[in-house]
PDB file of C-alpha atoms and ligand atoms in Angstrom:
ATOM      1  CA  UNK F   1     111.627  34.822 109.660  1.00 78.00           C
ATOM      2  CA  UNK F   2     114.723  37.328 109.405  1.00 84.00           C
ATOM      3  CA  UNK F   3     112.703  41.110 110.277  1.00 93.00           C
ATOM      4  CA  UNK F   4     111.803  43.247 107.052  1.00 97.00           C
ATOM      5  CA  UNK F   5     113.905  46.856 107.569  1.00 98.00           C
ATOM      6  CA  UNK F   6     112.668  49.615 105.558  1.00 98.00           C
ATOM      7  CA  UNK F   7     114.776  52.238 104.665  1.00 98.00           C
ATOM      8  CA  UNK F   8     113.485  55.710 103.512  1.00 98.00           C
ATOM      9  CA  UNK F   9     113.752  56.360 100.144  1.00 98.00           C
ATOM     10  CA  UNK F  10     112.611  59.613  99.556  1.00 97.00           C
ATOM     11  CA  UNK F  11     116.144  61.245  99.601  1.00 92.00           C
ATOM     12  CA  UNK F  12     119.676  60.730 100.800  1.00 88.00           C
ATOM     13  CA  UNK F  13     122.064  57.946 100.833  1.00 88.00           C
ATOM     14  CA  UNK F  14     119.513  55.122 100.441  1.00 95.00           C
ATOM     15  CA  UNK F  15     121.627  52.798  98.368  1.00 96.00           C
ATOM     16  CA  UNK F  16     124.379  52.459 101.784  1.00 95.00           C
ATOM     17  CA  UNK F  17     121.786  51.763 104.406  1.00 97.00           C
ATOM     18  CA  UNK F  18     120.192  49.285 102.136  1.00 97.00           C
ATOM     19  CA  UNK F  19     123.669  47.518 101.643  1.00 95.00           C
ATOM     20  CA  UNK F  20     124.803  47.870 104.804  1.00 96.00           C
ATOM     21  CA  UNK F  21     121.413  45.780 106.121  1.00 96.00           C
ATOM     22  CA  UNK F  22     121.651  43.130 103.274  1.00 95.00           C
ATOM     23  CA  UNK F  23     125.204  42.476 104.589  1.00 94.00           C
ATOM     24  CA  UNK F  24     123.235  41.580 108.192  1.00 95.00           C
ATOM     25  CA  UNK F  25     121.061  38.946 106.470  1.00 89.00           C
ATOM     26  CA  UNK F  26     117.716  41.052 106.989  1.00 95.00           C
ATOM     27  CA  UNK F  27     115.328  41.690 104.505  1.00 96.00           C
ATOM     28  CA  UNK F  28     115.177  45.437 103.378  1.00 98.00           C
ATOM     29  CA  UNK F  29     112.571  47.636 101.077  1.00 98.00           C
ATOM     30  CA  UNK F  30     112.765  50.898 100.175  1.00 98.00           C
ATOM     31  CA  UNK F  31     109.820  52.867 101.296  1.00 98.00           C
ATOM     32  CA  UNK F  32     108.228  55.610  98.889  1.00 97.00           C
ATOM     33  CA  UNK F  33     104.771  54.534  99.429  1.00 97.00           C
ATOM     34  CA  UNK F  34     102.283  53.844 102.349  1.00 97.00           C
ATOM     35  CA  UNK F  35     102.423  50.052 101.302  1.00 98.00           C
ATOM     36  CA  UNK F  36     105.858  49.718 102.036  1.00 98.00           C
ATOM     37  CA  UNK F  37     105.788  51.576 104.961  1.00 98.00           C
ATOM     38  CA  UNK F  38     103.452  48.984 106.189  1.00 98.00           C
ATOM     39  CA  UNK F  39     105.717  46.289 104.745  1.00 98.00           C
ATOM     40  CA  UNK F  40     108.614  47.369 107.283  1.00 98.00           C
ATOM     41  CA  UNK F  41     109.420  45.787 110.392  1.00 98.00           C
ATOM     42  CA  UNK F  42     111.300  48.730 111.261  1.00 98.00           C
ATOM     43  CA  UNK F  43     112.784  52.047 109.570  1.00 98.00           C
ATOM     44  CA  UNK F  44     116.083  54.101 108.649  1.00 98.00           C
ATOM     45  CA  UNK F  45     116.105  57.323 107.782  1.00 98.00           C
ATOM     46  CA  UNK F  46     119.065  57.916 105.900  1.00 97.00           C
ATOM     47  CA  UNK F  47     121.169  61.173 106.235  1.00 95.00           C
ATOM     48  CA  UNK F  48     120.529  63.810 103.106  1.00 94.00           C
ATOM     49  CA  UNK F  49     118.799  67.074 103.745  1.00 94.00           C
ATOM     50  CA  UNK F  50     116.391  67.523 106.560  1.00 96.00           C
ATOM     51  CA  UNK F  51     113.648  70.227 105.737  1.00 95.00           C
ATOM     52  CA  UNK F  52     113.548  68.326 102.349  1.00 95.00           C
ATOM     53  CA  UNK F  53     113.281  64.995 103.796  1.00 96.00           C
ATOM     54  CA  UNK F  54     110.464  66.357 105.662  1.00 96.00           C
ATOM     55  CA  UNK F  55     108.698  68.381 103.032  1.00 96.00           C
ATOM     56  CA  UNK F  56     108.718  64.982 100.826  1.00 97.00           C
ATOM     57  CA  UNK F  57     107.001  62.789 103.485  1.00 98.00           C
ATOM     58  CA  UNK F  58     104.360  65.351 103.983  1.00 97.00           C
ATOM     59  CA  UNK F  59     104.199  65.367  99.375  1.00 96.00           C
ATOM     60  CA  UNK F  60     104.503  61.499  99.644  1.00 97.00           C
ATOM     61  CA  UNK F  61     101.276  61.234 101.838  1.00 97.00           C
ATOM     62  CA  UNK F  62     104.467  59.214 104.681  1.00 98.00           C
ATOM     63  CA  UNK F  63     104.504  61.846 107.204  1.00 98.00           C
ATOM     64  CA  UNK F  64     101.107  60.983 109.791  1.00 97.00           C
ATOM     65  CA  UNK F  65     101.478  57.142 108.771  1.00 98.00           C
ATOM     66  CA  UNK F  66     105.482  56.944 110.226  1.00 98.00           C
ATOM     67  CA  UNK F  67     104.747  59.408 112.958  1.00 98.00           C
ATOM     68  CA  UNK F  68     101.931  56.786 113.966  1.00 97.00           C
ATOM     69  CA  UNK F  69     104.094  53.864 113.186  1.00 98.00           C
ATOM     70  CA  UNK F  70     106.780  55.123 115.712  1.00 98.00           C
ATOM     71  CA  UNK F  71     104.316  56.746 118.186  1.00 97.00           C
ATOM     72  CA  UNK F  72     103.176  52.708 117.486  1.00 96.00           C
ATOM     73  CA  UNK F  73     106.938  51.863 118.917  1.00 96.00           C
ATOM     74  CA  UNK F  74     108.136  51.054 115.518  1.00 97.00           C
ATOM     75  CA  UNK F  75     112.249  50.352 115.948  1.00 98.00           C
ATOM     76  CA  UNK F  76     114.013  53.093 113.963  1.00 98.00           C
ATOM     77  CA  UNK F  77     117.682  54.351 113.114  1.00 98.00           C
ATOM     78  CA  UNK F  78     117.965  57.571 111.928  1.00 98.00           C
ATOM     79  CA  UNK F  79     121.775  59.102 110.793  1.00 97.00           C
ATOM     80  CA  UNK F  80     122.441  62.767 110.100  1.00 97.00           C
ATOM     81  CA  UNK F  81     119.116  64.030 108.588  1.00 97.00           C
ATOM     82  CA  UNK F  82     117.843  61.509 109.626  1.00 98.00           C
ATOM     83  CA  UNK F  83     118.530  62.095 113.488  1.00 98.00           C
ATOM     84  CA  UNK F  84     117.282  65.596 113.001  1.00 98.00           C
ATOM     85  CA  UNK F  85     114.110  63.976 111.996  1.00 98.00           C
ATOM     86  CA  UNK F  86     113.624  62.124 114.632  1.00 98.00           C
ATOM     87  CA  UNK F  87     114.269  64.483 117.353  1.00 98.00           C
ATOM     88  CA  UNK F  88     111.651  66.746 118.949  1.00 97.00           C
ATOM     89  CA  UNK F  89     113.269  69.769 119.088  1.00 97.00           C
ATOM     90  CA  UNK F  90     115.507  71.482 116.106  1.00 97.00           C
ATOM     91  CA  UNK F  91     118.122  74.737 116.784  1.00 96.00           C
ATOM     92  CA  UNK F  92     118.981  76.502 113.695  1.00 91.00           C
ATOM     93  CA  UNK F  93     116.423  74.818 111.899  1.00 87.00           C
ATOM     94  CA  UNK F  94     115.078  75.432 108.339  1.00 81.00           C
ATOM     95  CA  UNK F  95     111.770  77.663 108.273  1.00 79.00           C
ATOM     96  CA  UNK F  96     109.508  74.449 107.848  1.00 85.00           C
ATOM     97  CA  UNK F  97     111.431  71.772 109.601  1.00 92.00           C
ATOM     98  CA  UNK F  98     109.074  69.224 110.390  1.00 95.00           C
ATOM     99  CA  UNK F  99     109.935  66.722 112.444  1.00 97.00           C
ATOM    100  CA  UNK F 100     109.000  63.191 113.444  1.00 97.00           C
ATOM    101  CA  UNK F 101     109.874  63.519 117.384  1.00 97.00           C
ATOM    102  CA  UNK F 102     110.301  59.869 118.338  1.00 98.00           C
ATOM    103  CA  UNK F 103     112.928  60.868 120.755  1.00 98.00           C
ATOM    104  CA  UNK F 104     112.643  63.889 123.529  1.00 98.00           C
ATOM    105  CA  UNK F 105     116.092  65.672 122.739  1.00 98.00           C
ATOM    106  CA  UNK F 106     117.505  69.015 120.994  1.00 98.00           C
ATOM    107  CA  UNK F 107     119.440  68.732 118.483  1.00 98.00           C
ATOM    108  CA  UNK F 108     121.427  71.648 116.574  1.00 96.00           C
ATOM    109  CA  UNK F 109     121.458  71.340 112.859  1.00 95.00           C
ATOM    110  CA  UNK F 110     125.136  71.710 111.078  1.00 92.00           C
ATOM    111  CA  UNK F 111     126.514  72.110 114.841  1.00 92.00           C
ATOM    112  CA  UNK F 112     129.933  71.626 113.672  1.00 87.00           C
ATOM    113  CA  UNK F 113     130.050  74.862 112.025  1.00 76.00           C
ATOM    114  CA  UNK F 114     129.090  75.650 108.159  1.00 64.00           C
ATOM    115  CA  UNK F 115     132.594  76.111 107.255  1.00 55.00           C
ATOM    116  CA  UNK F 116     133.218  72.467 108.087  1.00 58.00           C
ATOM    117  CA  UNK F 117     131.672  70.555 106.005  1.00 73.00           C
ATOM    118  CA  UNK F 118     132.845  67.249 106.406  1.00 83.00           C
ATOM    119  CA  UNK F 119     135.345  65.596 108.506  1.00 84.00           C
ATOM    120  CA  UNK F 120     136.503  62.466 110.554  1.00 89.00           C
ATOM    121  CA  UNK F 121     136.301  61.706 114.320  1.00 88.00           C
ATOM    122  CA  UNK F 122     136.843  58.966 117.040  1.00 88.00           C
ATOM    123  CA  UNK F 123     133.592  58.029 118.317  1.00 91.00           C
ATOM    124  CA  UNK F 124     133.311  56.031 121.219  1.00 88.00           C
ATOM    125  CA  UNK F 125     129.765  54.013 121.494  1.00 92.00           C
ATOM    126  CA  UNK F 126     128.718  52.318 124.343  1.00 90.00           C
ATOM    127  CA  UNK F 127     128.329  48.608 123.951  1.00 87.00           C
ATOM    128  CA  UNK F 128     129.849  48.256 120.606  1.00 86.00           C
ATOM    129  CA  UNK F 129     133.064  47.295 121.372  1.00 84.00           C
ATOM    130  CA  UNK F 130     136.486  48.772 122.274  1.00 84.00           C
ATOM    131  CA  UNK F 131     137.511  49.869 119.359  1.00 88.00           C
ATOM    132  CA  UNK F 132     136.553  53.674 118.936  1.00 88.00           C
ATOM    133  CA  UNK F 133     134.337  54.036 115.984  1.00 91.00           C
ATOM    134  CA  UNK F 134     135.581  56.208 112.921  1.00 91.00           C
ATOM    135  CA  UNK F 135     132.524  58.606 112.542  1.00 91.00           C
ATOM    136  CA  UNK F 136     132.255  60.164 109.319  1.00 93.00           C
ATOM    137  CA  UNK F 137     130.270  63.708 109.875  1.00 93.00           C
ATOM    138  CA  UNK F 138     128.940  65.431 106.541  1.00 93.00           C
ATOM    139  CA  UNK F 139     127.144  68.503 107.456  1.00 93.00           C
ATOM    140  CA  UNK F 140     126.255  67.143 110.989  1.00 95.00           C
ATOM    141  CA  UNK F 141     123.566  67.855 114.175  1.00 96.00           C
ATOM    142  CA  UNK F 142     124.939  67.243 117.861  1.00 96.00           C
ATOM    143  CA  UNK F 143     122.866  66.531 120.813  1.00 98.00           C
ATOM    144  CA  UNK F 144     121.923  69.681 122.302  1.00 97.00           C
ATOM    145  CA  UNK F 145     119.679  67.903 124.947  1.00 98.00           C
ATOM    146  CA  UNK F 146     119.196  64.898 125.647  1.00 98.00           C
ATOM    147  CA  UNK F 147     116.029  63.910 127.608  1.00 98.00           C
ATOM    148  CA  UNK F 148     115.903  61.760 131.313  1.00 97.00           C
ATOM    149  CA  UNK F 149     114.840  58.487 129.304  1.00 96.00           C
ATOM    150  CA  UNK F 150     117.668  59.133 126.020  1.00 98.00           C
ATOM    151  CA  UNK F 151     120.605  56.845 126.814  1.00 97.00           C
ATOM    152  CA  UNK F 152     123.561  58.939 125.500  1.00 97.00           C
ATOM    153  CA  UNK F 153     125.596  56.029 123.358  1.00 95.00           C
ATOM    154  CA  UNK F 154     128.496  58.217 121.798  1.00 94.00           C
ATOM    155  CA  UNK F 155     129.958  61.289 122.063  1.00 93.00           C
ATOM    156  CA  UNK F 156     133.310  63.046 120.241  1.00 90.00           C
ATOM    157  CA  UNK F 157     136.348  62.516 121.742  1.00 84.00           C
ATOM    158  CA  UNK F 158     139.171  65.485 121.381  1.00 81.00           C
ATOM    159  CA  UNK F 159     139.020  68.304 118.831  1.00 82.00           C
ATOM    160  CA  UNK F 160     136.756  71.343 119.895  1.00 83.00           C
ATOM    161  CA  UNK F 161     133.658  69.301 119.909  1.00 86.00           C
ATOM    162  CA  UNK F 162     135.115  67.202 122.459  1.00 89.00           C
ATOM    163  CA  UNK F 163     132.788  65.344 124.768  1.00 92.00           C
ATOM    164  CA  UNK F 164     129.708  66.676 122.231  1.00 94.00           C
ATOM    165  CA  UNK F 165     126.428  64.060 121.694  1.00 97.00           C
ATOM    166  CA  UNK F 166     126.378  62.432 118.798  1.00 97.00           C
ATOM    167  CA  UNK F 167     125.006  58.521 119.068  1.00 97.00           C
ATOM    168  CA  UNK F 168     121.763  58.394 121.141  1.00 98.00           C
ATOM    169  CA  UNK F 169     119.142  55.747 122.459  1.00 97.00           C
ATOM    170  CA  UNK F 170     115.947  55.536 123.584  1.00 97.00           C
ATOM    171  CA  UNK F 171     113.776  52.707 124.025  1.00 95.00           C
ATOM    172  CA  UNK F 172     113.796  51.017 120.399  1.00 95.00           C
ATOM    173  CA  UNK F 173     114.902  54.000 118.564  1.00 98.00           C
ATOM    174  CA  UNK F 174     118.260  55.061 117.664  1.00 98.00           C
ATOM    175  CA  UNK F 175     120.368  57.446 116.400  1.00 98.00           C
ATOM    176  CA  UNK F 176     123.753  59.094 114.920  1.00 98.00           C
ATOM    177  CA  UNK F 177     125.067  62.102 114.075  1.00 97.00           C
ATOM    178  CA  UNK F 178     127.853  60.541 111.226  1.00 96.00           C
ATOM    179  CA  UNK F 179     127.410  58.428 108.790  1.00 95.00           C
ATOM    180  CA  UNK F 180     128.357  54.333 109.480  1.00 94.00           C
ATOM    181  CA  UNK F 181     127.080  53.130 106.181  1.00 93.00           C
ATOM    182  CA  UNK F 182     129.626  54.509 104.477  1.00 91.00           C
ATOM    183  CA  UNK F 183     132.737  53.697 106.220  1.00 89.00           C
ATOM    184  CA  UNK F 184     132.497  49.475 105.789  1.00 86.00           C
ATOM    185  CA  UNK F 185     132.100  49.008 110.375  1.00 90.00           C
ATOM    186  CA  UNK F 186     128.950  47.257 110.602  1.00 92.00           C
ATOM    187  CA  UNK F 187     128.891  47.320 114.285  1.00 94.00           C
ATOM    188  CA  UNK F 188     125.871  50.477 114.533  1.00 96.00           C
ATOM    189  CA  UNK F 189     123.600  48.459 112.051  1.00 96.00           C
ATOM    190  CA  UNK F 190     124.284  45.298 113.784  1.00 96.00           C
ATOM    191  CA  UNK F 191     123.026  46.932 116.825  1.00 95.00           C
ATOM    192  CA  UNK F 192     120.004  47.928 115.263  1.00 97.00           C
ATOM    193  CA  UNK F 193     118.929  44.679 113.778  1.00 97.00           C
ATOM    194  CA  UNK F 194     119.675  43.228 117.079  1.00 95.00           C
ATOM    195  CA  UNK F 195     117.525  45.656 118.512  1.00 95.00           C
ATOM    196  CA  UNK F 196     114.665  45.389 116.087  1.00 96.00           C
ATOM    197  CA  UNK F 197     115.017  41.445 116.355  1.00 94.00           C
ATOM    198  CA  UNK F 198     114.952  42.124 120.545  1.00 93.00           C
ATOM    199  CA  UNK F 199     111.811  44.068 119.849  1.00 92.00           C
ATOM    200  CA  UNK F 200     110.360  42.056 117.680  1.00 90.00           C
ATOM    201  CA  UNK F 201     110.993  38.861 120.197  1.00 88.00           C
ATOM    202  CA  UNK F 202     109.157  41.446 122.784  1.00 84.00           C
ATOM    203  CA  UNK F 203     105.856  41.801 120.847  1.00 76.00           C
ATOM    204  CA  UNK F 204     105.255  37.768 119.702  1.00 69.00           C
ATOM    205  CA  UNK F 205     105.672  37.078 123.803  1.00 70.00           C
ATOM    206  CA  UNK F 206     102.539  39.764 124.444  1.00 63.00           C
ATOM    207  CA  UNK F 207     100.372  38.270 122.070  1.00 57.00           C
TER     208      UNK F 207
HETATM  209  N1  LIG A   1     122.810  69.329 107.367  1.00 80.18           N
HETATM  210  C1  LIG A   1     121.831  68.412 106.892  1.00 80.18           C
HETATM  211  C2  LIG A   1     120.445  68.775 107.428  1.00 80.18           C
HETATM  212  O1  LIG A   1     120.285  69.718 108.069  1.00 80.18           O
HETATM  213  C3  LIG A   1     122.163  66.985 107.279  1.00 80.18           C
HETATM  214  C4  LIG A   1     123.387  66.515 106.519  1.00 80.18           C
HETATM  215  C5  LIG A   1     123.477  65.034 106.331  1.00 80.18           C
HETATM  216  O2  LIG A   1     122.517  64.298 106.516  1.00 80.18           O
HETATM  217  N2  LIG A   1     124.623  64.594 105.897  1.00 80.18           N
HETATM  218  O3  LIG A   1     119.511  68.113 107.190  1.00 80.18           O
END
């Protein structure tokens, strides 16, 4: 059975991450509700606005449930917002940023500087090919700090920000500063899937 990835659906660019999976041959639903939380193999969290995202889990009754999923080892990808949200630590955070802290780093909200809003840059990721990965960054966290069991998976290359954090792993969690599901390279979701299917492989063998 191909996993079931849920994809947040509270706020953001839902409609991308839910394409970009369907083009993978996984099944997807859109979680609003504790049901389909439970429904879901695994979860994105799409990019949008952080302290909103967050406020709306906590409205949406999602917020303990998810935080239990991934505490549960749940697989997850967040991008953008959705990496601040999964991070344990926020810089320049809103006044109630809550966070989900499924992965020990720091991460600096709109790092890139207000004034730039939204731009392009090389990425290279580790174990997704040669190719450098065009990383489209609206709004965008870096790394800040990455903790001793986050593998660091991309980071800019040239411009001011080069050499900055901003693709990250740990365990069965991942995440990215820019945006993939909008630029048509499948190559960070197929990592994911693989990852949740690697995962999921893991659990049947301890039963
Ligand atoms: N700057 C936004 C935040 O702080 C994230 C932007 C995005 O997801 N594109 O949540």
């Amino acid at each position: 059975m191909p996993p079931t990835i849920g994809v947040l659906a509270l706020q953001g660019d839902v409609a991308d991450h839910l394409a970009a999976l369907e083009s993978l041959s996984v099944s997807t639903v859109s979680v609003r509700r504790r049901a389909e939380l439970d429904r879901a193999d695994a979860i994105v969290i799409p990019g949008g606005e952080s302290t909103t995202i967050g406020k709306l889990l906590q409205s949406f009754g999602l917020m303990d449930p998810l935080r239990d999923r991934l505490a549960d080892g749940m697989p997850a990808y967040g991008s953008c917002a959705g990496m601040i949200m999964l991070a344990a630590e926020v810089l320049d955070g809103g006044d109630d940023q809550r966070l989900l802290s499924a992965i020990d780093m720091t991460v600096r909200r709109n790092a890139f500087g207000r004034q730039v809003d939204s731009f392009e840059h090389d990425v290279v990721l580790e174990g997704m090919g040669d190719e450098p990965f065009r990383g489209v960054f609206i709004r965008a966290p870096w790394v800040e700090r990455a903790g001793p069991e986050v593998e660091v998976v991309g980071r800019v290359t040239g411009g001011a920000a080069d050499g900055r954090i901003v693709a990250v792993r740990a365990g069965s969690v991942m995440a990215t500063a820019f945006h993939p599901e909008i630029t048509g390279d499948a190559r960070v979701h197929r990592a994911f899937v693989e990852m949740v299917r690697d995962s999921l492989a893991g659990c049947m063998a301890t039963i």
